């Protein structure tokens, strides 16, 4: 499987209106702008920080073949799933930057009474009374440090090679799916140039592009599920590359070129431990095969699905949402002397859930999706 998902080790929201409050265990992270009083504008903002385990990240990136890594034939995407989106303008932009300082998660929730201060907040990087965010701003980094923007709220690198953004129009999907490949590469190989040859992985900060305007036109709430959510929508870092190969050797099998067709999934015991790596093999044949003179049934003849136009996808069986969507670059099927196939690392899927496999192929000029109850479950262990 050339699409891997890593889940955060910690996240939190920084609120300018509650500058010492920690929210490290809250189920929601948000990038919101608010004007608290219309008569005497008191603009406020929130930003969220999110970090992925450095060892897990390096281990995942190490699976990418060196040739594909060096050529840039891979992609890292930060994904956050929307909970509430209200008060949007016709265009609302969220920016993402790599953090330049370390921070502590803490154990607080939004508006705990009394508030919890044992982790990061708008004022403090680690805990209330520790190190202010703005006390140390490395070369190439910036922060909110003017009185009009309420000093604090993180410290981040601003280089264009690391920044990314998404602009939501009024009717577009509000989930975040940002290309952060350059930042991940700088974290894992030292390809960055700010401030030295390597960036330390302190995670990301996400914030709205327009903050502290004092205008009642900017009252935008963008709330996302955090790593502590009780839903199936925690943030994720998705790493993708093309792992497909086509080496059928001297196999007598031919390529399937007629419809209708029958597609089944082999090597699917139905249940996998989260540490499993499975090779799903695909059995393909015409639904009505030509009758041939041979000593075995023509229904046992296997065919390859067409090279370069056959893909797989993974859906959550309960919600019917794509976990891994069809991708012409990163979910192509492979083939060897036995059959068409694809590999899947189960530890990148959430355990104790059922999934279904879909196969898409272009055959005889028609693009067809095969979904014949190819189910499996990932369990802890």
Tab-separated table of N, CA, C and O in Angstrom, residues 259-313:
chain	number	residue	atom	x	y	z
A	259	UNK	N	-15.782	-6.870	-21.301
A	259	UNK	CA	-16.790	-6.728	-20.255
A	259	UNK	C	-18.061	-7.452	-20.692
A	259	UNK	O	-18.296	-7.614	-21.912
A	260	UNK	N	-18.876	-7.915	-19.735
A	260	UNK	CA	-18.722	-7.790	-18.288
A	260	UNK	C	-17.632	-8.708	-17.750
A	260	UNK	O	-17.217	-9.647	-18.443
A	261	UNK	N	-17.188	-8.432	-16.543
A	261	UNK	CA	-16.091	-9.179	-15.948
A	261	UNK	C	-16.434	-9.540	-14.501
A	261	UNK	O	-17.243	-8.876	-13.848
A	262	UNK	N	-15.794	-10.570	-14.033
A	262	UNK	CA	-15.924	-10.998	-12.640
A	262	UNK	C	-14.591	-10.768	-11.948
A	262	UNK	O	-13.552	-11.277	-12.387
A	263	UNK	N	-14.611	-9.988	-10.877
A	263	UNK	CA	-13.401	-9.660	-10.121
A	263	UNK	C	-13.586	-10.140	-8.691
A	263	UNK	O	-14.590	-9.815	-8.038
A	264	UNK	N	-12.651	-10.911	-8.173
A	264	UNK	CA	-12.685	-11.347	-6.774
A	264	UNK	C	-11.351	-11.040	-6.119
A	264	UNK	O	-10.328	-10.858	-6.801
A	265	UNK	N	-11.373	-10.999	-4.800
A	265	UNK	CA	-10.180	-10.647	-4.026
A	265	UNK	C	-9.664	-11.895	-3.334
A	265	UNK	O	-10.385	-12.538	-2.554
A	266	UNK	N	-8.421	-12.258	-3.610
A	266	UNK	CA	-7.796	-13.416	-2.976
A	266	UNK	C	-6.901	-12.967	-1.827
A	266	UNK	O	-6.571	-11.788	-1.702
A	267	UNK	N	-6.509	-13.940	-1.003
A	267	UNK	CA	-5.662	-13.687	0.160
A	267	UNK	C	-6.283	-12.643	1.078
A	267	UNK	O	-5.619	-11.697	1.523
A	268	UNK	N	-7.567	-12.820	1.346
A	268	UNK	CA	-8.288	-11.953	2.278
A	268	UNK	C	-8.950	-12.818	3.346
A	268	UNK	O	-10.102	-13.247	3.189
A	269	UNK	N	-8.238	-13.099	4.444
A	269	UNK	CA	-8.835	-13.910	5.504
A	269	UNK	C	-9.955	-13.197	6.254
A	269	UNK	O	-10.671	-13.815	7.026
A	270	UNK	N	-10.082	-11.895	6.041
A	270	UNK	CA	-11.187	-11.154	6.636
A	270	UNK	C	-10.830	-10.380	7.881
A	270	UNK	O	-11.482	-9.381	8.204
A	271	UNK	N	-9.811	-10.797	8.623
A	271	UNK	CA	-9.387	-10.123	9.851
A	271	UNK	C	-7.871	-10.019	9.865
A	271	UNK	O	-7.173	-10.996	9.570
A	272	UNK	N	-7.368	-8.847	10.218
A	272	UNK	CA	-5.933	-8.610	10.257
A	272	UNK	C	-5.559	-7.907	11.553
A	272	UNK	O	-6.266	-6.988	11.994
A	273	UNK	N	-4.457	-8.326	12.153
A	273	UNK	CA	-3.886	-7.549	13.246
A	273	UNK	C	-3.309	-6.256	12.681
A	273	UNK	O	-2.891	-6.188	11.528
A	274	UNK	N	-3.267	-5.246	13.526
A	274	UNK	CA	-2.814	-3.934	13.053
A	274	UNK	C	-1.348	-3.936	12.626
A	274	UNK	O	-0.915	-3.041	11.909
A	275	UNK	N	-0.585	-4.946	13.052
A	275	UNK	CA	0.827	-5.021	12.652
A	275	UNK	C	1.024	-5.773	11.343
A	275	UNK	O	2.152	-5.938	10.889
A	276	UNK	N	-0.071	-6.217	10.713
A	276	UNK	CA	0.030	-7.037	9.504
A	276	UNK	C	0.361	-6.204	8.272
A	276	UNK	O	0.009	-5.026	8.183
A	277	UNK	N	1.016	-6.844	7.329
A	277	UNK	CA	1.190	-6.327	5.965
A	277	UNK	C	0.624	-7.400	5.038
A	277	UNK	O	1.087	-8.541	5.061
A	278	UNK	N	-0.377	-7.066	4.264
A	278	UNK	CA	-1.034	-8.077	3.443
A	278	UNK	C	-0.935	-7.726	1.962
A	278	UNK	O	-1.049	-6.559	1.575
A	279	UNK	N	-0.731	-8.753	1.169
A	279	UNK	CA	-0.769	-8.600	-0.278
A	279	UNK	C	-2.110	-9.143	-0.774
A	279	UNK	O	-2.361	-10.339	-0.749
A	280	UNK	N	-2.976	-8.239	-1.183
A	280	UNK	CA	-4.254	-8.624	-1.752
A	280	UNK	C	-4.053	-8.955	-3.228
A	280	UNK	O	-3.614	-8.099	-4.004
A	281	UNK	N	-4.403	-10.180	-3.611
A	281	UNK	CA	-4.321	-10.585	-5.007
A	281	UNK	C	-5.704	-10.515	-5.645
A	281	UNK	O	-6.722	-10.737	-4.990
A	282	UNK	N	-5.711	-10.212	-6.929
A	282	UNK	CA	-6.968	-9.976	-7.637
A	282	UNK	C	-7.151	-11.044	-8.708
A	282	UNK	O	-6.291	-11.214	-9.584
A	283	UNK	N	-8.241	-11.768	-8.578
A	283	UNK	CA	-8.621	-12.741	-9.607
A	283	UNK	C	-9.591	-12.067	-10.566
A	283	UNK	O	-10.602	-11.500	-10.142
A	284	UNK	N	-9.288	-12.118	-11.845
A	284	UNK	CA	-10.116	-11.450	-12.853
A	284	UNK	C	-10.344	-12.388	-14.031
A	284	UNK	O	-9.429	-13.100	-14.455
A	285	UNK	N	-11.559	-12.365	-14.548
A	285	UNK	CA	-11.877	-13.148	-15.747
A	285	UNK	C	-13.118	-12.559	-16.401
A	285	UNK	O	-13.904	-11.846	-15.753
A	286	UNK	N	-13.347	-12.828	-17.677
A	286	UNK	CA	-14.615	-12.426	-18.288
A	286	UNK	C	-15.776	-13.151	-17.609
A	286	UNK	O	-15.645	-14.303	-17.182
A	287	UNK	N	-16.882	-12.479	-17.490
A	287	UNK	CA	-18.046	-13.137	-16.893
A	287	UNK	C	-18.524	-14.301	-17.751
A	287	UNK	O	-19.019	-15.313	-17.225
A	288	UNK	N	-18.344	-14.153	-19.055
A	288	UNK	CA	-18.722	-15.229	-19.989
A	288	UNK	C	-17.494	-15.569	-20.837
A	288	UNK	O	-17.344	-15.090	-21.968
A	289	UNK	N	-16.590	-16.396	-20.304
A	289	UNK	CA	-15.342	-16.675	-21.034
A	289	UNK	C	-15.592	-17.507	-22.285
A	289	UNK	O	-16.557	-18.281	-22.372
A	290	UNK	N	-14.694	-17.313	-23.249
A	290	UNK	CA	-14.749	-18.119	-24.456
A	290	UNK	C	-14.485	-19.583	-24.112
A	290	UNK	O	-13.635	-19.897	-23.269
A	291	UNK	N	-15.210	-20.463	-24.745
A	291	UNK	CA	-15.004	-21.886	-24.517
A	291	UNK	C	-13.758	-22.354	-25.277
A	291	UNK	O	-13.605	-22.075	-26.472
A	292	UNK	N	-12.845	-23.004	-24.549
A	292	UNK	CA	-11.578	-23.443	-25.122
A	292	UNK	C	-11.400	-24.941	-24.901
A	292	UNK	O	-11.976	-25.527	-23.970
A	293	UNK	N	-10.584	-25.548	-25.769
A	293	UNK	CA	-10.208	-26.933	-25.571
A	293	UNK	C	-9.036	-26.965	-24.576
A	293	UNK	O	-7.917	-26.604	-24.889
A	294	UNK	N	-9.340	-27.336	-23.343
A	294	UNK	CA	-8.300	-27.451	-22.328
A	294	UNK	C	-8.763	-28.443	-21.268
A	294	UNK	O	-9.947	-28.785	-21.196
A	295	UNK	N	-7.824	-28.901	-20.462
A	295	UNK	CA	-8.123	-29.955	-19.499
A	295	UNK	C	-8.724	-29.440	-18.206
A	295	UNK	O	-9.098	-30.232	-17.342
A	296	UNK	N	-8.789	-28.118	-18.042
A	296	UNK	CA	-9.403	-27.537	-16.838
A	296	UNK	C	-10.499	-26.565	-17.260
A	296	UNK	O	-10.578	-26.163	-18.422
A	297	UNK	N	-11.310	-26.178	-16.299
A	297	UNK	CA	-12.423	-25.271	-16.598
A	297	UNK	C	-11.908	-23.905	-17.030
A	297	UNK	O	-10.940	-23.371	-16.459
A	298	UNK	N	-12.549	-23.313	-18.036
A	298	UNK	CA	-12.154	-21.968	-18.467
A	298	UNK	C	-12.422	-20.944	-17.378
A	298	UNK	O	-11.866	-19.834	-17.403
A	299	UNK	N	-13.259	-21.302	-16.411
A	299	UNK	CA	-13.565	-20.364	-15.331
A	299	UNK	C	-12.414	-20.252	-14.333
A	299	UNK	O	-12.442	-19.406	-13.440
A	300	UNK	N	-11.430	-21.123	-14.458
A	300	UNK	CA	-10.258	-21.029	-13.576
A	300	UNK	C	-9.125	-20.230	-14.205
A	300	UNK	O	-8.107	-20.000	-13.561
A	301	UNK	N	-9.272	-19.796	-15.450
A	301	UNK	CA	-8.231	-18.985	-16.098
A	301	UNK	C	-8.219	-17.585	-15.486
A	301	UNK	O	-9.250	-16.914	-15.438
A	302	UNK	N	-7.067	-17.169	-15.027
A	302	UNK	CA	-6.951	-15.841	-14.432
A	302	UNK	C	-6.398	-14.855	-15.460
A	302	UNK	O	-5.624	-15.226	-16.349
A	303	UNK	N	-6.789	-13.586	-15.310
A	303	UNK	CA	-6.360	-12.525	-16.226
A	303	UNK	C	-5.766	-11.374	-15.406
A	303	UNK	O	-6.112	-11.170	-14.235
A	304	UNK	N	-4.897	-10.612	-16.044
A	304	UNK	CA	-4.401	-9.376	-15.443
A	304	UNK	C	-5.371	-8.236	-15.746
A	304	UNK	O	-5.951	-8.175	-16.846
A	305	UNK	N	-5.508	-7.342	-14.811
A	305	UNK	CA	-6.198	-6.091	-15.109
A	305	UNK	C	-5.233	-5.175	-15.854
A	305	UNK	O	-4.016	-5.231	-15.641
A	306	UNK	N	-5.736	-4.291	-16.719
A	306	UNK	CA	-4.851	-3.483	-17.570
A	306	UNK	C	-3.841	-2.663	-16.769
A	306	UNK	O	-4.182	-2.044	-15.753
A	307	UNK	N	-2.621	-2.647	-17.246
A	307	UNK	CA	-1.548	-1.893	-16.595
A	307	UNK	C	-1.750	-0.397	-16.786
A	307	UNK	O	-2.136	0.065	-17.866
A	308	UNK	N	-1.482	0.372	-15.713
A	308	UNK	CA	-1.519	1.828	-15.798
A	308	UNK	C	-2.894	2.443	-15.736
A	308	UNK	O	-3.022	3.668	-15.679
A	309	UNK	N	-3.960	1.611	-15.733
A	309	UNK	CA	-5.315	2.164	-15.660
A	309	UNK	C	-6.184	1.380	-14.681
A	309	UNK	O	-7.406	1.393	-14.785
A	310	UNK	N	-5.533	0.700	-13.743
A	310	UNK	CA	-6.253	-0.075	-12.734
A	310	UNK	C	-5.780	0.351	-11.346
A	310	UNK	O	-4.568	0.429	-11.093
A	311	UNK	N	-6.730	0.612	-10.454
A	311	UNK	CA	-6.422	1.216	-9.159
A	311	UNK	C	-7.273	0.567	-8.070
A	311	UNK	O	-8.277	-0.090	-8.345
A	312	UNK	N	-6.856	0.791	-6.821
A	312	UNK	CA	-7.655	0.330	-5.687
A	312	UNK	C	-8.029	1.517	-4.812
A	312	UNK	O	-7.410	2.595	-4.874
A	313	UNK	N	-9.039	1.332	-3.997
A	313	UNK	CA	-9.442	2.325	-3.000
A	313	UNK	C	-9.938	1.584	-1.771
A	313	UNK	O	-10.330	0.410	-1.846
